[in-house]
PDB file of C-alpha atoms in Angstrom:
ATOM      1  CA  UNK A   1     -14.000 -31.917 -72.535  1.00 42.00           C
ATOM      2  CA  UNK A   2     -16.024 -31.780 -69.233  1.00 41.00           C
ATOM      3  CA  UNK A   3     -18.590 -34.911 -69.322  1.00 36.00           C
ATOM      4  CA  UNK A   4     -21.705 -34.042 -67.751  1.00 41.00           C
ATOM      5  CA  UNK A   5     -23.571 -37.410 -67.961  1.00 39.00           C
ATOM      6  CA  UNK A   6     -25.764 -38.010 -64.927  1.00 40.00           C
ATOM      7  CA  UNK A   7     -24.625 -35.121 -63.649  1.00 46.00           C
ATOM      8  CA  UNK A   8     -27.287 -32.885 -61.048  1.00 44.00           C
ATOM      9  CA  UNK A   9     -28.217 -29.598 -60.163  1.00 45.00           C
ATOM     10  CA  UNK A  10     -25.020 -27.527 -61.158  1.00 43.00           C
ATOM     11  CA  UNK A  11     -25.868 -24.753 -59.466  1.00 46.00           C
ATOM     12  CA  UNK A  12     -25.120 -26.895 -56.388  1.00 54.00           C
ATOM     13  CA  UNK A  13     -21.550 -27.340 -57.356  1.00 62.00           C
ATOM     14  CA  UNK A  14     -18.391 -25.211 -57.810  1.00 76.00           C
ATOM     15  CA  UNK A  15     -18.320 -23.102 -60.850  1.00 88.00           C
ATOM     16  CA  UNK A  16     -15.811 -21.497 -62.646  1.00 88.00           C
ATOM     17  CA  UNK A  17     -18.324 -17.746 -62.939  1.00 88.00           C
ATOM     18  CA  UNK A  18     -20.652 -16.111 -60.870  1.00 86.00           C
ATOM     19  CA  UNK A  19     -24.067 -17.704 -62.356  1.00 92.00           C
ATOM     20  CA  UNK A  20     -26.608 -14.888 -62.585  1.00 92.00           C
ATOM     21  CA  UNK A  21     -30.154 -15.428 -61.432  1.00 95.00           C
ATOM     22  CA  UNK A  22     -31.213 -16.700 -65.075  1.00 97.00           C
ATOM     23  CA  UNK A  23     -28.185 -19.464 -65.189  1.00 96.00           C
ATOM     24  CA  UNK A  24     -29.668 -20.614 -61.819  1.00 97.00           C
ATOM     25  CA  UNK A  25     -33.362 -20.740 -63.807  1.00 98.00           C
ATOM     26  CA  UNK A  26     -32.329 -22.135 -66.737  1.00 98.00           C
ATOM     27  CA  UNK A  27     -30.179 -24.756 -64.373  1.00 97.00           C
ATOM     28  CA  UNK A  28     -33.723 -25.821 -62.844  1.00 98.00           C
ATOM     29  CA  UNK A  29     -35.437 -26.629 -66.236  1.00 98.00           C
ATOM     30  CA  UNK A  30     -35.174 -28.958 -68.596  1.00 98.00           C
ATOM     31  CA  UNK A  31     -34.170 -29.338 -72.354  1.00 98.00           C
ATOM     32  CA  UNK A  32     -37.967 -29.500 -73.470  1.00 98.00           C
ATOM     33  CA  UNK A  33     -38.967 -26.953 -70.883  1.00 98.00           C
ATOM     34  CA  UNK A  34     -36.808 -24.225 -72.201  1.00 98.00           C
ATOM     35  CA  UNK A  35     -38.015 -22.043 -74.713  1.00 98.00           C
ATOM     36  CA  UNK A  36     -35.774 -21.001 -77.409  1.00 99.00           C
ATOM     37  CA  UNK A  37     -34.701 -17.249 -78.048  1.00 99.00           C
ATOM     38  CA  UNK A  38     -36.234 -16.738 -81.847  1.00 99.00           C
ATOM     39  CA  UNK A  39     -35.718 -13.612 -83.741  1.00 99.00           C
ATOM     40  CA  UNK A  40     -38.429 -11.244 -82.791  1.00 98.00           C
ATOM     41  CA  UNK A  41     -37.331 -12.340 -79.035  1.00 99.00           C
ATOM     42  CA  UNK A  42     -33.839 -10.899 -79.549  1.00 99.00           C
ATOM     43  CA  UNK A  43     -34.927  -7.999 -81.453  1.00 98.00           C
ATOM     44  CA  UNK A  44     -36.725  -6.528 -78.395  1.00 98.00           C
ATOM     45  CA  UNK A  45     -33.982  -7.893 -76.090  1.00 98.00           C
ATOM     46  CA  UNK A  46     -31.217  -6.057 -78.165  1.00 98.00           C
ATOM     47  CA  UNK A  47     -33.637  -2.852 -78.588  1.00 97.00           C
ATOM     48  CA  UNK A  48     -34.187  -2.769 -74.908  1.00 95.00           C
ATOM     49  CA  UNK A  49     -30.175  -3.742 -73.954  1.00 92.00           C
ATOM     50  CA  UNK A  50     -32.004  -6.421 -71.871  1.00 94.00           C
ATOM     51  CA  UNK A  51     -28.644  -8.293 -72.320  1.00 94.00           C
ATOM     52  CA  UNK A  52     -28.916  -9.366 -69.080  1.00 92.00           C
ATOM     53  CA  UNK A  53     -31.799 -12.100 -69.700  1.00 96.00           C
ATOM     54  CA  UNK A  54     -30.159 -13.969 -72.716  1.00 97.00           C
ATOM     55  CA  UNK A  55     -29.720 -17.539 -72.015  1.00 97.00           C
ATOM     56  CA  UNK A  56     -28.627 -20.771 -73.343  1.00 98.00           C
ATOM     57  CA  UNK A  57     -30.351 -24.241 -73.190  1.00 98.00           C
ATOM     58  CA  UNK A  58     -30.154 -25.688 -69.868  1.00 98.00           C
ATOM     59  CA  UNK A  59     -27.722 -28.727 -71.480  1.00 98.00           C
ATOM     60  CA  UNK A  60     -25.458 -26.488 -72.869  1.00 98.00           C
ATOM     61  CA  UNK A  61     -25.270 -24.539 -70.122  1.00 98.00           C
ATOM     62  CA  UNK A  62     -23.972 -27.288 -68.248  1.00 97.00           C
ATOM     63  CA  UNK A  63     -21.587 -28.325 -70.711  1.00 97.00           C
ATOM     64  CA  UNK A  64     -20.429 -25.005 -70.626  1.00 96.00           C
ATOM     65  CA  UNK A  65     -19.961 -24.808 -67.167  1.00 96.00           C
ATOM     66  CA  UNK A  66     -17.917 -28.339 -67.360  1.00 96.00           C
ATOM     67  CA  UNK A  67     -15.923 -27.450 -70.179  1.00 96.00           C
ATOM     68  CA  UNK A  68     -15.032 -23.726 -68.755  1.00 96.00           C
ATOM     69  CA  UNK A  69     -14.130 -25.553 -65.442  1.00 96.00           C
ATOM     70  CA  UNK A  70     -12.037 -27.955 -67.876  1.00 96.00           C
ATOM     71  CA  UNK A  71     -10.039 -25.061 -69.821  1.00 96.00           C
ATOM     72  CA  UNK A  72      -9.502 -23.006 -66.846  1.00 95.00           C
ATOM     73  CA  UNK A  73      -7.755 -26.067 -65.203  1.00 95.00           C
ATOM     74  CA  UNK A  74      -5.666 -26.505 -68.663  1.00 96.00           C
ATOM     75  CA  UNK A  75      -4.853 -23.020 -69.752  1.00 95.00           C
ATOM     76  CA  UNK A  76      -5.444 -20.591 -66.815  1.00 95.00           C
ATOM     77  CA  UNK A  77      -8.518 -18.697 -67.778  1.00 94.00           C
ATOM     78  CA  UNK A  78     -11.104 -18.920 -71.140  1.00 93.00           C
ATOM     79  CA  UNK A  79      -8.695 -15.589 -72.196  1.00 94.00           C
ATOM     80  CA  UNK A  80      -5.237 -17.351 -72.523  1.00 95.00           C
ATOM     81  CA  UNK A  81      -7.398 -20.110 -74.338  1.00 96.00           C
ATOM     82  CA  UNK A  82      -9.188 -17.894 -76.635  1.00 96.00           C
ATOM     83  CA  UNK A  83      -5.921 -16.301 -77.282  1.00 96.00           C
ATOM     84  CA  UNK A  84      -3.807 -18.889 -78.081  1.00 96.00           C
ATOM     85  CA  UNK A  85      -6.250 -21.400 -79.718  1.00 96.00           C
ATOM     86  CA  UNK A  86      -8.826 -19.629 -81.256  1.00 97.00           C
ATOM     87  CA  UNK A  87      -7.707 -16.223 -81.911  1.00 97.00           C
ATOM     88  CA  UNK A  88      -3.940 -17.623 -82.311  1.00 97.00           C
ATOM     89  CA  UNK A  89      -3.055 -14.269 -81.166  1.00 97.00           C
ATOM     90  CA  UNK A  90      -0.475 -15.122 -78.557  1.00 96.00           C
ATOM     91  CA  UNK A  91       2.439 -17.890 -79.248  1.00 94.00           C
ATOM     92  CA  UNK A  92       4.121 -18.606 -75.429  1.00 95.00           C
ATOM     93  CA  UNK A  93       7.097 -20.653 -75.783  1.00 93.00           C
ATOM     94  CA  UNK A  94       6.123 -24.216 -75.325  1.00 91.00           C
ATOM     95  CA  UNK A  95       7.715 -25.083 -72.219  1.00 93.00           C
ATOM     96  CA  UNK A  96       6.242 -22.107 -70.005  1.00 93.00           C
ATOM     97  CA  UNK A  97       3.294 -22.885 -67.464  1.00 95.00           C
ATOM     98  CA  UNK A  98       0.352 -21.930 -69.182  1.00 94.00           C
ATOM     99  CA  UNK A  99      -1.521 -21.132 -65.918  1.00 94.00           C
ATOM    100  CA  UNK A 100       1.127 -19.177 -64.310  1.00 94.00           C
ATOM    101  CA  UNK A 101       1.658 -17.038 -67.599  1.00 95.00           C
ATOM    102  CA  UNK A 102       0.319 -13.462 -68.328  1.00 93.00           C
ATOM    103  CA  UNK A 103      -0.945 -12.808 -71.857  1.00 93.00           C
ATOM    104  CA  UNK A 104       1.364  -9.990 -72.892  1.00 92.00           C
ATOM    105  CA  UNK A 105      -0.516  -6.955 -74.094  1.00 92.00           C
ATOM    106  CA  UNK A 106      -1.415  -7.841 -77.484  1.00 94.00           C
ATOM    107  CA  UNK A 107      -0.421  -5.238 -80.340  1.00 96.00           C
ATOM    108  CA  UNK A 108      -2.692  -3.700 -82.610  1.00 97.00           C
ATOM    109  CA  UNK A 109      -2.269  -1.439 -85.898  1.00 98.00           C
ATOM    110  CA  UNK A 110      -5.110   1.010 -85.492  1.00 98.00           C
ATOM    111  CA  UNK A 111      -6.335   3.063 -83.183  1.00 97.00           C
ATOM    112  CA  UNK A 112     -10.039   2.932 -85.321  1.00 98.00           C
ATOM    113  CA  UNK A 113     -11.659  -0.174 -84.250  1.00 98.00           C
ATOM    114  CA  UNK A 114     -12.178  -2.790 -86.968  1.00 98.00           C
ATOM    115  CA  UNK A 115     -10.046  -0.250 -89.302  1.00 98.00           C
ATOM    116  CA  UNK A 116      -7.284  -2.726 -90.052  1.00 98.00           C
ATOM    117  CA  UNK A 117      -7.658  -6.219 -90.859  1.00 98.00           C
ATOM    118  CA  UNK A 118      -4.967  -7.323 -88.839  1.00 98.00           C
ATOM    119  CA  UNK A 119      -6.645  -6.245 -85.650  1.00 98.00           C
ATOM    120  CA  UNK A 120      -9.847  -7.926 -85.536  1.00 99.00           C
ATOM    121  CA  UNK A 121     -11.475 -11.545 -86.512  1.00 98.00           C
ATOM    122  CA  UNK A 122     -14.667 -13.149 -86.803  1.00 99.00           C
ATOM    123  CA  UNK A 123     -15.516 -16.533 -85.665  1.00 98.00           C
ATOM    124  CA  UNK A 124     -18.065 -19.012 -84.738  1.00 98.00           C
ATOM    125  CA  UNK A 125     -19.686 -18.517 -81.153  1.00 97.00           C
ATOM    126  CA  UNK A 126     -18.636 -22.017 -79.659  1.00 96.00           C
ATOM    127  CA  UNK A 127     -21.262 -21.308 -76.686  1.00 96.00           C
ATOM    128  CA  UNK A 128     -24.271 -19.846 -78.498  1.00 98.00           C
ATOM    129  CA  UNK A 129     -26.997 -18.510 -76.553  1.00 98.00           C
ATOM    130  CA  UNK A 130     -30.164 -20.899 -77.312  1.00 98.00           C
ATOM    131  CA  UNK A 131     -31.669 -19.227 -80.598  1.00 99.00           C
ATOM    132  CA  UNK A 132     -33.960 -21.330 -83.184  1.00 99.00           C
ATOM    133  CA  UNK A 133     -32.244 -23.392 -85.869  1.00 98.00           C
ATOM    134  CA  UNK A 134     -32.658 -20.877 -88.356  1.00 98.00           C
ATOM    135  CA  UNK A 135     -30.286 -17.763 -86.067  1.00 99.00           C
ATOM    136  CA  UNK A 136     -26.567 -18.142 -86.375  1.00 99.00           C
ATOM    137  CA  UNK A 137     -24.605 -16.308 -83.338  1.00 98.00           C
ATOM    138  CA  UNK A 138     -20.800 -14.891 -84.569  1.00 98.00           C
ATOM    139  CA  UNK A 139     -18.533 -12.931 -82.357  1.00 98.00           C
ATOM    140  CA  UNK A 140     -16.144 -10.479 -83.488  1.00 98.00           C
ATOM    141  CA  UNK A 141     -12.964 -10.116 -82.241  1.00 98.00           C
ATOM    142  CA  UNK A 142     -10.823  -6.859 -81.699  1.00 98.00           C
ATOM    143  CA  UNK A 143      -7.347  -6.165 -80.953  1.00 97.00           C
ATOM    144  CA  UNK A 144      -8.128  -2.583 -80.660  1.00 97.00           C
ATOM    145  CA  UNK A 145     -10.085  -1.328 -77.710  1.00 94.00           C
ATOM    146  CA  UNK A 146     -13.641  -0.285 -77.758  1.00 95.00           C
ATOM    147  CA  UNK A 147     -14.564   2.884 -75.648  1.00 94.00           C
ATOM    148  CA  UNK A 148     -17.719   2.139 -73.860  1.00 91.00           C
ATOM    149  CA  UNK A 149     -19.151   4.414 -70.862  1.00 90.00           C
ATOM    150  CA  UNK A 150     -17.814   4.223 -67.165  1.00 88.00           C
ATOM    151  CA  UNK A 151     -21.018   4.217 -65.579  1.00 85.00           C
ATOM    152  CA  UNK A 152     -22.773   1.441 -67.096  1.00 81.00           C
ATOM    153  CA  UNK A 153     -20.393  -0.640 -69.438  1.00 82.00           C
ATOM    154  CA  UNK A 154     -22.434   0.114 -72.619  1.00 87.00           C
ATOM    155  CA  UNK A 155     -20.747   1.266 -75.626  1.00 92.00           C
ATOM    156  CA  UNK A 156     -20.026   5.194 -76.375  1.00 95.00           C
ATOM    157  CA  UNK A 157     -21.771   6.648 -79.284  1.00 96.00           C
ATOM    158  CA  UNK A 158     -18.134   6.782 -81.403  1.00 98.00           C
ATOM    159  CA  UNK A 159     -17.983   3.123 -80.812  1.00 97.00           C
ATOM    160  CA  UNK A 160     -21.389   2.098 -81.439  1.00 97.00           C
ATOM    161  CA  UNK A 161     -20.963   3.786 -84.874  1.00 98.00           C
ATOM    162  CA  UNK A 162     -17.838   1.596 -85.320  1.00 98.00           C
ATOM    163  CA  UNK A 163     -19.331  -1.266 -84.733  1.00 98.00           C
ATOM    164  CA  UNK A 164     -22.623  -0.291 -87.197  1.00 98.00           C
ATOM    165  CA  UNK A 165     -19.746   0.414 -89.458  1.00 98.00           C
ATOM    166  CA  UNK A 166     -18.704  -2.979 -89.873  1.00 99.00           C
ATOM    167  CA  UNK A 167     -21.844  -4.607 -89.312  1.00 99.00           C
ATOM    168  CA  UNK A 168     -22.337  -3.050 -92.257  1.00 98.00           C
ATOM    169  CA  UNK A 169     -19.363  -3.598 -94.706  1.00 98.00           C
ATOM    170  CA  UNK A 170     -18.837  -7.560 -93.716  1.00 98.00           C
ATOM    171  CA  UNK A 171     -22.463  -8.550 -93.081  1.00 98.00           C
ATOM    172  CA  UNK A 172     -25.170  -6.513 -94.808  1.00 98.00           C
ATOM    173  CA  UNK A 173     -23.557  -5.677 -97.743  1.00 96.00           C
ATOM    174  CA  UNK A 174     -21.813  -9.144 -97.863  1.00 97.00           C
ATOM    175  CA  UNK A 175     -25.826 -10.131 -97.901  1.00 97.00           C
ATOM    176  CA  UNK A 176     -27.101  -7.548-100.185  1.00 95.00           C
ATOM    177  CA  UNK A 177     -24.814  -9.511-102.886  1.00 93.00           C
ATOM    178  CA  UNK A 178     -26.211 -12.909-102.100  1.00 94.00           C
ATOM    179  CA  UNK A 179     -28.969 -14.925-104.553  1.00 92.00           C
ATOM    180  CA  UNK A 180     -30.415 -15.784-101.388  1.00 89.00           C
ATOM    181  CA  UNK A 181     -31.467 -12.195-100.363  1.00 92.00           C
ATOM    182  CA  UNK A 182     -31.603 -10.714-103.753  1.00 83.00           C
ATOM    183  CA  UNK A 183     -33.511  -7.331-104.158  1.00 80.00           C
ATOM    184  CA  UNK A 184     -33.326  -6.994-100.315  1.00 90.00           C
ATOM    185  CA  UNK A 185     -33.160  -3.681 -99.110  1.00 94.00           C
ATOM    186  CA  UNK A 186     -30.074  -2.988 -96.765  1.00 94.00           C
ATOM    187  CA  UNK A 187     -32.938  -1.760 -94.019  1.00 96.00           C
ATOM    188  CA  UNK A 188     -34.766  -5.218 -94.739  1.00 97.00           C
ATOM    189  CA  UNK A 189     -31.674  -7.316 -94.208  1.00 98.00           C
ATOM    190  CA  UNK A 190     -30.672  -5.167 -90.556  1.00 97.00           C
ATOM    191  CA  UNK A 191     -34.067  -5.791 -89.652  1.00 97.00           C
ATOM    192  CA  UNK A 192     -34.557  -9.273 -90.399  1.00 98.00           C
ATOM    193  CA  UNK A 193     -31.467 -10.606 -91.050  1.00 98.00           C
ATOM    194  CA  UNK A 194     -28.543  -8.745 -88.818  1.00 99.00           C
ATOM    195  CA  UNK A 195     -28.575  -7.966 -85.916  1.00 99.00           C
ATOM    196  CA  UNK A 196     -25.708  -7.234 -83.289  1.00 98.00           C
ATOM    197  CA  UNK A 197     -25.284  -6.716 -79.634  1.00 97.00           C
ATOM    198  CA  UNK A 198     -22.296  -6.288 -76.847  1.00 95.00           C
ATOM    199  CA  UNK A 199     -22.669  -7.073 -73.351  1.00 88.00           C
ATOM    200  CA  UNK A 200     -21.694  -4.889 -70.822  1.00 75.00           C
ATOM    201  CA  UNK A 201     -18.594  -5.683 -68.531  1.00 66.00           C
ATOM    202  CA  UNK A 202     -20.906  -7.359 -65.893  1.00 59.00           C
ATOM    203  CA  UNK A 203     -22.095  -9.756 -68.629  1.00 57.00           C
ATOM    204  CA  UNK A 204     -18.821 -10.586 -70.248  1.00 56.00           C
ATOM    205  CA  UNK A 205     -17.780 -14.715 -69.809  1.00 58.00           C
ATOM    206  CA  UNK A 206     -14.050 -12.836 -71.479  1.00 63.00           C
ATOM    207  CA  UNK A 207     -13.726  -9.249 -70.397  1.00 59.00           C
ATOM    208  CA  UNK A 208     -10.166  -8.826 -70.866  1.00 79.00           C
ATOM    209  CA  UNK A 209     -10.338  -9.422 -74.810  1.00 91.00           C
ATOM    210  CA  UNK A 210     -12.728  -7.149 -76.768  1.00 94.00           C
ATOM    211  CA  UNK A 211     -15.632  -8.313 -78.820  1.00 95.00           C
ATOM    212  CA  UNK A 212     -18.777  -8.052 -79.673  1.00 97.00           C
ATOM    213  CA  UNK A 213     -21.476 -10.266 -80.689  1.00 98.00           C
ATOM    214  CA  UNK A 214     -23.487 -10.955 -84.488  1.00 99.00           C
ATOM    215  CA  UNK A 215     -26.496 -12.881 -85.450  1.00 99.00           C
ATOM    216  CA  UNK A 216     -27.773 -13.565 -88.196  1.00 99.00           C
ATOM    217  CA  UNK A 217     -31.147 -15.277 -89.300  1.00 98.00           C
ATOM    218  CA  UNK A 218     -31.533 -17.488 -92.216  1.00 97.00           C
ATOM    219  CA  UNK A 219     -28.044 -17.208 -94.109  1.00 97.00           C
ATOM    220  CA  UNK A 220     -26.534 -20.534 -96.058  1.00 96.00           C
ATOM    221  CA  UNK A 221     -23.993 -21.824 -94.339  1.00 96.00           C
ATOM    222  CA  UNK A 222     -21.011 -21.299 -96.772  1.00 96.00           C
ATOM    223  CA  UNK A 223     -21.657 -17.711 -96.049  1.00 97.00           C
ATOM    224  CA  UNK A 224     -20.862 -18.093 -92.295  1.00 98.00           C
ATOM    225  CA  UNK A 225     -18.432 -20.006 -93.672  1.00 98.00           C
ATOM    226  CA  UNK A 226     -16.575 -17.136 -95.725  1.00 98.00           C
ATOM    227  CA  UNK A 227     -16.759 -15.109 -92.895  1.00 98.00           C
ATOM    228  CA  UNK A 228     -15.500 -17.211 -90.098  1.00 98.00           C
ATOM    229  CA  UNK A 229     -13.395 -19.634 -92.234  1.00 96.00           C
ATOM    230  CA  UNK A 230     -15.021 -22.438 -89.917  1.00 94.00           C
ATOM    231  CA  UNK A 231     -16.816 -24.936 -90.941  1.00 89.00           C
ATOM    232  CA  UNK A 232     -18.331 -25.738 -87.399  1.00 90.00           C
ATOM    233  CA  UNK A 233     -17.790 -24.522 -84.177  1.00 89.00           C
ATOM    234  CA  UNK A 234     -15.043 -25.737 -81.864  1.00 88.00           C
ATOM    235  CA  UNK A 235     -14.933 -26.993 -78.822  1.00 86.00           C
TER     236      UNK A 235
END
């Protein structure tokens, strides 16, 4: 959805978010001027919780643009979309008006983030911020909120544990077990292979559902495979 051929400057258009003075930067370059996020890049970013300068390639970013512009138009907002078609967490009856439905508020089992798998699900990241070929970007879904602090966004210290939690159970140890990374210490693998982040509310394309992001550097792709049971991403 959302063909961008020939289009122009974007940023001189409608869009469906508020672009943030990097969108409008990457918007002014092109393809072969942008230089791609690689893994020692995000690893300060992350350490810092420089979220704020993370950025995709200026062609995607368009086609992201287009296509949000697209589903909003469709569905209402990227939430009831995410919801319904990639979450398939919410089942409307077919003959409502997408766009002038509310997503009810969606049930969850636990009040321990990630405790339950029912609650939570890991996909593909359809819109990946522009990383090198060998980085893989994953977002994980939650039914179950995830406390963060009122004055900034960022996540509380119970939740960041949470999160590490997991991180740890699907990814690292899921790793630790592969030929690919045999003998790898679990310290090597969060340092070289792992590594997480979640944007605070500002940054958030789909505040209303919680998530957070994953990427991960030089794993086959049957293992993001197993863990997103998608073969590609969707769009």
């Amino acid at each position: 959805m959302g063909s961008i051929e020939g289009e122009q400057p974007t940023e001189q258009k409608p869009t469906p978010f508020n672009l943030t003075e990097v969108d409008r930067q990457v918007l002014s370059q092109t393809d072969e001027e942008f230089v791609f996020h690689d893994w020692e890049d995000l690893k300060g970013i992350i350490a810092r919780n420089d979220l704020a300068i993370l950025r995709r390639k200026p062609s995607e970013l368009r086609r992201y643009i287009a296509w949000t512009n697209d589903i909003k138009s469709t569905f209402g907002s990227i939430t009831k979309y995410i919801c319904l078609k990639r979450l398939q967490w919410w089942s409307p009856d077919p003959s409502v008006n997408l766009i002038e439905t509310p997503i009810p508020e969606i049930p969850y089992k636990n009040v321990v983030p990630f405790a339950d798998p029912f609650d939570y699900k890991v996909l593909r990241n359809d819109w990946p911020y522009g990383v090198t070929p060998d980085i893989t970007h994953i977002v994980v879904w939650s039914k179950t909120p995830i406390a963060t602090k009122p004055e900034n966004g960022d996540v509380t210290d119970e939740s960041r544990a949470f999160i590490e939690g997991f991180v740890d159970r699907t990814f690292v140890q899921r790793l630790q077990k592969d030929p690919a990374f045999e003998n790898s210490e679990k310290e090597v693998i969060r340092k070289e292979h792992v590594l997480w982040f979640k944007n605070w509310a500002a940054l958030q394309s789909v505040r209303s559902l919680e998530h957070f992001h994953v990427l991960v550097r030089g794993v086959p792709d049957a293992v993001i495979t197993e863990w997103t049971d998608e073969r590609d991403v969707v769009r």
